[in-house]
Coordinates of C-alpha atoms and ligand atoms in Angstrom, one line a residue:
X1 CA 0.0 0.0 0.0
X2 CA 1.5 3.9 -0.7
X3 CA 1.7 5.8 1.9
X4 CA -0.6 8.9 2.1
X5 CA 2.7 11.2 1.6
X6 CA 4.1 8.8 -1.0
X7 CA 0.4 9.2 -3.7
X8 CA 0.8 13.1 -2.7
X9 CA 4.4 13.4 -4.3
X10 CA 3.4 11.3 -7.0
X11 CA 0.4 13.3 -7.8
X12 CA 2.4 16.6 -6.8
X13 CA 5.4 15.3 -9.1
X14 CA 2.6 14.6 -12.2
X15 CA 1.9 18.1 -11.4
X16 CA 4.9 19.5 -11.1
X17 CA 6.1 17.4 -13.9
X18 CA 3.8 19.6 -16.4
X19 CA 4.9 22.9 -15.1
X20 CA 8.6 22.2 -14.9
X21 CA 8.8 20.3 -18.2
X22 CA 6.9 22.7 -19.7
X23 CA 9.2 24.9 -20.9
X24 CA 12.3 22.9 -20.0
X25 CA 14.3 24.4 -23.1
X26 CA 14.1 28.0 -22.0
X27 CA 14.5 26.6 -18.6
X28 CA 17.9 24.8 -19.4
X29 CA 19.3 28.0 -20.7
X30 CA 18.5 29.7 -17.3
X31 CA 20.1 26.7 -15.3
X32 CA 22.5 28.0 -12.2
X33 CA 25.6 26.0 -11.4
X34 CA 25.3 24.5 -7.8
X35 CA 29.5 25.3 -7.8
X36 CA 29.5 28.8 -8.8
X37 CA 28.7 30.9 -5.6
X38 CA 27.2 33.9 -7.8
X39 CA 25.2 32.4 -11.1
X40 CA 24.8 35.0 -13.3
X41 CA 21.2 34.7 -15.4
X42 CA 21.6 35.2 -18.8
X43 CA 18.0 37.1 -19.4
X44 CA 17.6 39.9 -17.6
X45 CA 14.0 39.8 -15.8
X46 CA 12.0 42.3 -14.3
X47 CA 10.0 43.4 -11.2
X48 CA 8.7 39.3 -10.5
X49 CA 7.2 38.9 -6.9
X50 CA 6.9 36.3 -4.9
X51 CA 6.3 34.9 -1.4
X52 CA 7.5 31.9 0.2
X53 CA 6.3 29.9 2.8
X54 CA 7.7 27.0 4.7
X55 CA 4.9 24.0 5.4
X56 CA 5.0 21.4 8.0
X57 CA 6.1 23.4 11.0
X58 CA 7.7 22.2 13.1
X59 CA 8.7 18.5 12.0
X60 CA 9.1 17.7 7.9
X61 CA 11.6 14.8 6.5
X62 CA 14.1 12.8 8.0
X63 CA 16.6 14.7 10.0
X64 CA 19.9 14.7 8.3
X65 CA 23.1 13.4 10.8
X66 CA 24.1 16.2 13.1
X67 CA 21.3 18.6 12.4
X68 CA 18.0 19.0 15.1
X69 CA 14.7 20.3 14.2
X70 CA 15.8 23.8 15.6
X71 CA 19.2 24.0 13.6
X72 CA 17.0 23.2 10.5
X73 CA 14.9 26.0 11.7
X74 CA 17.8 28.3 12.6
X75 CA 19.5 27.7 9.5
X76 CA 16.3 28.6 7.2
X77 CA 15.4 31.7 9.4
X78 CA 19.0 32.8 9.1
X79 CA 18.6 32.5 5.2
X80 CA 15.5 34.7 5.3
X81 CA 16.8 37.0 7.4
X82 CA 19.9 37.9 5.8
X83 CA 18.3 37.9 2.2
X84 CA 15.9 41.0 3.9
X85 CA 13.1 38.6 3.7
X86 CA 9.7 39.9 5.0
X87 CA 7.6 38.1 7.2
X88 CA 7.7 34.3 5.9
X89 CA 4.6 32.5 7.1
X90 CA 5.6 29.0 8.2
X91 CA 2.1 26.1 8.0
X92 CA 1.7 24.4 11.3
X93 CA 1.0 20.7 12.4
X94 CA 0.2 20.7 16.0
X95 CA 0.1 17.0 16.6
X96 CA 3.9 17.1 16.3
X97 CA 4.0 19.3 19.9
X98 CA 1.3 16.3 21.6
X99 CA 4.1 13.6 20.7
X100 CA 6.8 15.6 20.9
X101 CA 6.7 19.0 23.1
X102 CA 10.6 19.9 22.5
X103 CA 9.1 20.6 18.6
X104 CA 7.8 23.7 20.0
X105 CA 10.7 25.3 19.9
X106 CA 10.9 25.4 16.5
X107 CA 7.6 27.6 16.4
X108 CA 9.2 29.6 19.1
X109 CA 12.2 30.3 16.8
X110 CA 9.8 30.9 14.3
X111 CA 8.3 33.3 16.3
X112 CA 10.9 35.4 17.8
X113 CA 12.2 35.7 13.8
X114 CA 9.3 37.7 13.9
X115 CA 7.4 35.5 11.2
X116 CA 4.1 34.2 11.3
X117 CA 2.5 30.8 11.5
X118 CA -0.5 29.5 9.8
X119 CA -3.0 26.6 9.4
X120 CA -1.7 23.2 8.3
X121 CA -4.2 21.5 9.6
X122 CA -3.5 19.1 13.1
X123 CA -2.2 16.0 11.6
X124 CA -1.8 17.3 8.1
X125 CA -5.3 15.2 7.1
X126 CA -5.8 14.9 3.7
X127 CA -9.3 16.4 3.0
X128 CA -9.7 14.2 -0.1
X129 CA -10.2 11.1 1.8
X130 CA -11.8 11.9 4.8
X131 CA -14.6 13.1 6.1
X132 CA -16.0 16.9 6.1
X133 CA -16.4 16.5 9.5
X134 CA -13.5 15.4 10.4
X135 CA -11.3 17.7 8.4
X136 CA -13.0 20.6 9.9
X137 CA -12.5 19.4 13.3
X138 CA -8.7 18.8 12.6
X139 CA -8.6 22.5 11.3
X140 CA -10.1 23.5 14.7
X141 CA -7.7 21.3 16.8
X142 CA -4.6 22.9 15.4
X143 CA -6.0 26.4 16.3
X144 CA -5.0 26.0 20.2
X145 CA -1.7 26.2 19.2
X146 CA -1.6 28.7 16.7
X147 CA -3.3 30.9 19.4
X148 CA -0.8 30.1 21.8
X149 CA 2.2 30.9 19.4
X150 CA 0.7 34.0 17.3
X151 CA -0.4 35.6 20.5
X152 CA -2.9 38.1 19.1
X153 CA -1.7 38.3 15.9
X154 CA -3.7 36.7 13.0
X155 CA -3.4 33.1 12.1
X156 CA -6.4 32.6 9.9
X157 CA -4.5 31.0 6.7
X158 CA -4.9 27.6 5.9
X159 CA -2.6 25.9 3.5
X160 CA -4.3 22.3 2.2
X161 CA -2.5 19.3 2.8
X162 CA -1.1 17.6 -0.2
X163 CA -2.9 21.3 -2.0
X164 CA -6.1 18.9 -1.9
X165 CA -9.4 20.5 -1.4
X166 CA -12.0 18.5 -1.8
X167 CA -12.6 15.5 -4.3
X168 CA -16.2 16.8 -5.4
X169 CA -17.2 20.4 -6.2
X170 CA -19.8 19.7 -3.3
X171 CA -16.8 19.0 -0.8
X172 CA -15.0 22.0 -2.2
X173 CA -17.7 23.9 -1.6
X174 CA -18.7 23.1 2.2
X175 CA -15.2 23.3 3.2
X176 CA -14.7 27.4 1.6
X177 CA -17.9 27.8 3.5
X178 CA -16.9 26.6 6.8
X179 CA -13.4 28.6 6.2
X180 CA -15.3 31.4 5.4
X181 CA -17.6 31.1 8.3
X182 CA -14.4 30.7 10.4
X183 CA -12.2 33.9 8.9
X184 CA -9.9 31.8 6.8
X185 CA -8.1 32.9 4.0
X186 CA -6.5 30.1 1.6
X187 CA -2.4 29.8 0.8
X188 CA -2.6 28.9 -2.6
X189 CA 0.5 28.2 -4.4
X190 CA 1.5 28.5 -7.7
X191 CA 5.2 27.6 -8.0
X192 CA 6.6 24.5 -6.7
X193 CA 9.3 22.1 -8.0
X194 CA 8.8 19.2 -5.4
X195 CA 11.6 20.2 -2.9
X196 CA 10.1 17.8 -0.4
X197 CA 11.2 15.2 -2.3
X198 CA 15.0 16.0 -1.7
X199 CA 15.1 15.5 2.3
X200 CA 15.3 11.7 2.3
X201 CA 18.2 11.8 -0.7
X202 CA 20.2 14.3 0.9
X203 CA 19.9 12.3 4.6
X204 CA 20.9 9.4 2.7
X205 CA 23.9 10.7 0.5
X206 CA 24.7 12.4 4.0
X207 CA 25.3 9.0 5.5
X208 CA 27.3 7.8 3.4
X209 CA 29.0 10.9 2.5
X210 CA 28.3 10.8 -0.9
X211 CA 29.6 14.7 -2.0
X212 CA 29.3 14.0 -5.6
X213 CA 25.5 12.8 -5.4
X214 CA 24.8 15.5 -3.0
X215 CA 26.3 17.9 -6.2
X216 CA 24.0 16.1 -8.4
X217 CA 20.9 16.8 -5.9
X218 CA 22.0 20.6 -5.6
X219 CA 22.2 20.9 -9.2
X220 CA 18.9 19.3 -9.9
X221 CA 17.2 21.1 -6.9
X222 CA 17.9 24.4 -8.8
X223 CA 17.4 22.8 -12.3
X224 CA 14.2 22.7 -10.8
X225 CA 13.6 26.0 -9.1
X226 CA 14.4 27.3 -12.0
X227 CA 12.8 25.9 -14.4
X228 CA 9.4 27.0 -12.4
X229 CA 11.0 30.4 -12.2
X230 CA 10.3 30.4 -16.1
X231 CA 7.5 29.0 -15.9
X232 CA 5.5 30.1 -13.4
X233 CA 5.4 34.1 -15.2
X234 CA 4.7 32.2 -18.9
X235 CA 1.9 30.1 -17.3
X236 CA -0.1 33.4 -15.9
X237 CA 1.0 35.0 -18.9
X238 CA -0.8 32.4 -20.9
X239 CA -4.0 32.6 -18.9
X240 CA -4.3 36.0 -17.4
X241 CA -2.2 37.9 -20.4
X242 CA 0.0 39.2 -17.3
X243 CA 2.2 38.2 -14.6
X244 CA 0.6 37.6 -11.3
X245 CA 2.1 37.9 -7.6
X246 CA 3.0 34.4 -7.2
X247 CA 3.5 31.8 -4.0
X248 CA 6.1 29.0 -3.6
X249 CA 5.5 26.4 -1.7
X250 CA 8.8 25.4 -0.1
X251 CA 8.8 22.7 3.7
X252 CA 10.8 23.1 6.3
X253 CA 13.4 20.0 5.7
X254 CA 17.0 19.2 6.2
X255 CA 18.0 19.9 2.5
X256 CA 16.5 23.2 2.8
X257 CA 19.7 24.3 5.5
X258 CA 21.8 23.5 2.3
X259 CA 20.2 25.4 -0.7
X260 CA 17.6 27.8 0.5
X261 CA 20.1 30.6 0.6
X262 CA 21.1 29.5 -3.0
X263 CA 17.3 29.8 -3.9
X264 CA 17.7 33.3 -2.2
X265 CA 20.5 33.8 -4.9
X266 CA 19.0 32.8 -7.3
X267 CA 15.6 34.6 -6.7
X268 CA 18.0 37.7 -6.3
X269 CA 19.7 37.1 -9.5
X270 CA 16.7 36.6 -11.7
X271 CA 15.0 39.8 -10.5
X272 CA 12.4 38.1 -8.1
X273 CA 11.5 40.6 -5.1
X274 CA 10.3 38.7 -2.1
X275 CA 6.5 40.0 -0.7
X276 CA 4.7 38.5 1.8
X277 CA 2.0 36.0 1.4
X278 CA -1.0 38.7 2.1
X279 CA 0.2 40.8 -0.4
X280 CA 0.7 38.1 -2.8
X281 CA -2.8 37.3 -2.3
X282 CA -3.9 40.5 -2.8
X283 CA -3.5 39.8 -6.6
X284 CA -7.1 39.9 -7.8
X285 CA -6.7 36.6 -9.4
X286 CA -6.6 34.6 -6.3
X287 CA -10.4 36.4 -5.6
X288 CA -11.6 33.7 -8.0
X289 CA -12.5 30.0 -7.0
X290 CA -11.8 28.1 -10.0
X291 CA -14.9 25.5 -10.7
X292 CA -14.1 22.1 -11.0
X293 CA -15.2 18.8 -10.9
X294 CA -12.1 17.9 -8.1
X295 CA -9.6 20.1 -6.7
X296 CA -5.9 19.6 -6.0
X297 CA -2.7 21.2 -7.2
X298 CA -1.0 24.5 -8.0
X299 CA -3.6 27.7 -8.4
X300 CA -2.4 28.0 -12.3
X301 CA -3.1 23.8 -12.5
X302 CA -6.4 24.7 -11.2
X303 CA -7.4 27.6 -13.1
X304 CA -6.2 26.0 -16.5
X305 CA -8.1 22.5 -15.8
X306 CA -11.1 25.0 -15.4
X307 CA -10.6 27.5 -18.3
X308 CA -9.8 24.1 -20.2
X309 CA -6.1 25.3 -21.5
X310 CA -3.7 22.7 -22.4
X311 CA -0.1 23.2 -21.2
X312 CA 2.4 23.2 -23.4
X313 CA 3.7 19.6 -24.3
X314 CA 6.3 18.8 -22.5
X315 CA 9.7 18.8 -23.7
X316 CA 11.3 15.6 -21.1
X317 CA 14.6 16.2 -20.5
X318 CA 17.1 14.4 -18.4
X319 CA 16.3 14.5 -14.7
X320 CA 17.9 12.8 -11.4
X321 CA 16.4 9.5 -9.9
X322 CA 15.5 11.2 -6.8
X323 CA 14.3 7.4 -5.1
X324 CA 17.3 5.4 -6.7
X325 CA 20.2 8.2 -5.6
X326 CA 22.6 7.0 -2.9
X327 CA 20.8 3.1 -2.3
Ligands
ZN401 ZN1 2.4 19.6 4.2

């Protein structure tokens, strides 16, 4: 049997798949060297905003030898901070604190970074195959602690486990009302290029201290990142006839102490100017709820399944075994 996380990155991979394929030749020429300390970007881009956010607060992945769940979360807000980033929100599952309290002090960190947490839901329950009622109650049980940790601030922003929500429109449609009813706004996403999938790799090469596969899962994280970098702005081009404020979804993993501040770099170097995830959502485009006959993916996947636009065929292109690298 697959695991629940194992069908959501093979159904966020098929999705990913068609964004970062998509335009995989234009992508290749933008491609950053995971050696060179300053990658220069051969196009010169202009005035693109995004905002990140971090998912699975406080525990995500296999911890890679030497690191703890706070250095991970030291090392990422240390990123941020020294790349100027604004307030980064970071998605919470609370059950980690109930079988583990020392996790809270990655919130705390979190916290005293000045950055704000959100809705991840309590165990990070997949609202496609359970209940209504029982995905709003683990909404509700994962607002104790986002109280407790945001004190007084706001903390109404769910993000959807596995980006499902809801298999029928019906489902889609009771679970917006009850978020609605309850003061939610919804962290959508539109760029991501599956770095989830490079925690267990890394721990692995780690172990055995592979350094040339853990070059080969640098390079291809940011083969990745930038491919979406290309895409993301050509996709909303293609349906809005405009860029759009866009959102990366990006998880709080041991990988991510490695590259995030070469994702910084390279975000700085191809002219992307980091906003937080309210003013991203500001963008009149996230106002619309796509209509659909099941709901899952990036906002752009969405909104093309609904407006019926075809991505551009993919163009394949040679890309690391991810599960096979360092067996
Ligand atoms: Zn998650």
């Amino acid at each position: 049997m697959p695991t629940l996380r194992s069908l959501y990155c093979s159904a966020a991979f098929l999705l990913s798949a068609i964004l970062l394929f998509g335009f995989n030749a234009v992508g290749q020429q933008a491609q950053v060297s995971s050696n060179s300390p300053s990658p220069v970007h051969p196009t010169a881009e202009q005035d693109h905003r995004i905002a990140l956010t971090f998912d699975d607060l406080p525990v995500h992945g296999p911890l890679p030898q030497g690191l703890t769940r706070e250095d991970i979360a030291n090392s990422i807000i240390h990123a941020l901070k020294s790349a100027d980033a604004p307030p980064i929100y970071g998605f919470v599952n609370a059950t980690w604190l109930k079988s583990d309290p020392s996790t809270a002090q990655v919130l705390q960190l979190w916290r005293n970074a000045g950055f704000p947490l959100g809705n991840h839901t309590f165990s990070h329950m997949d609202p496609n195959t359970n209940s209504l009622e029982a995905f709003e109650k683990n909404i509700l049980d994962d607002e104790p602690t986002l109280k407790k940790f945001m004190d007084g601030q706001d903390w109404h922003w769910l993000r959807f486990p596995y980006l499902h929500e809801g298999e029928t429109p019906e489902k889609h449609h009771a679970i917006m009302d009850f978020l609605k009813l309850h003061n939610y706004r919804v962290a959508q996403i539109t760029l991501s290029f599956g770095d989830y999938n490079y925690n267990e790799p890394y721990a692995r090469c780690l172990a055995k201290n592979d350094q040339p596969a853990i070059e080969q899962l640098k390079q291809s994280y940011l083969d990745g990142a930038n491919e979406q970098l290309t895409d993301g702005p050509k996709l909303a081009n293609l349906i809005y006839g405009r860029d759009i404020k866009h959102i990366m979804l990006l998880h709080i993993g041991g990988f991510e102490t490695v590259m995030l501040p070469k994702l910084l770099e390279l975000l700085r170097q191809r002219g992307w100017n980091l906003i937080t995830l309210p003013d991203a959502t500001s963008d009149p485009v996230y106002a619309s709820d796509p209509e659909l006959p099941t709901y899952g993916g990036t906002f752009l996947q969405q909104v093309m399944n609904a407006r019926h636009i075809t991505p551009p065929p993919p163009t394949g292109g040679s890309k690391l075994n991810l599960d096979a690298i360092c067996r």
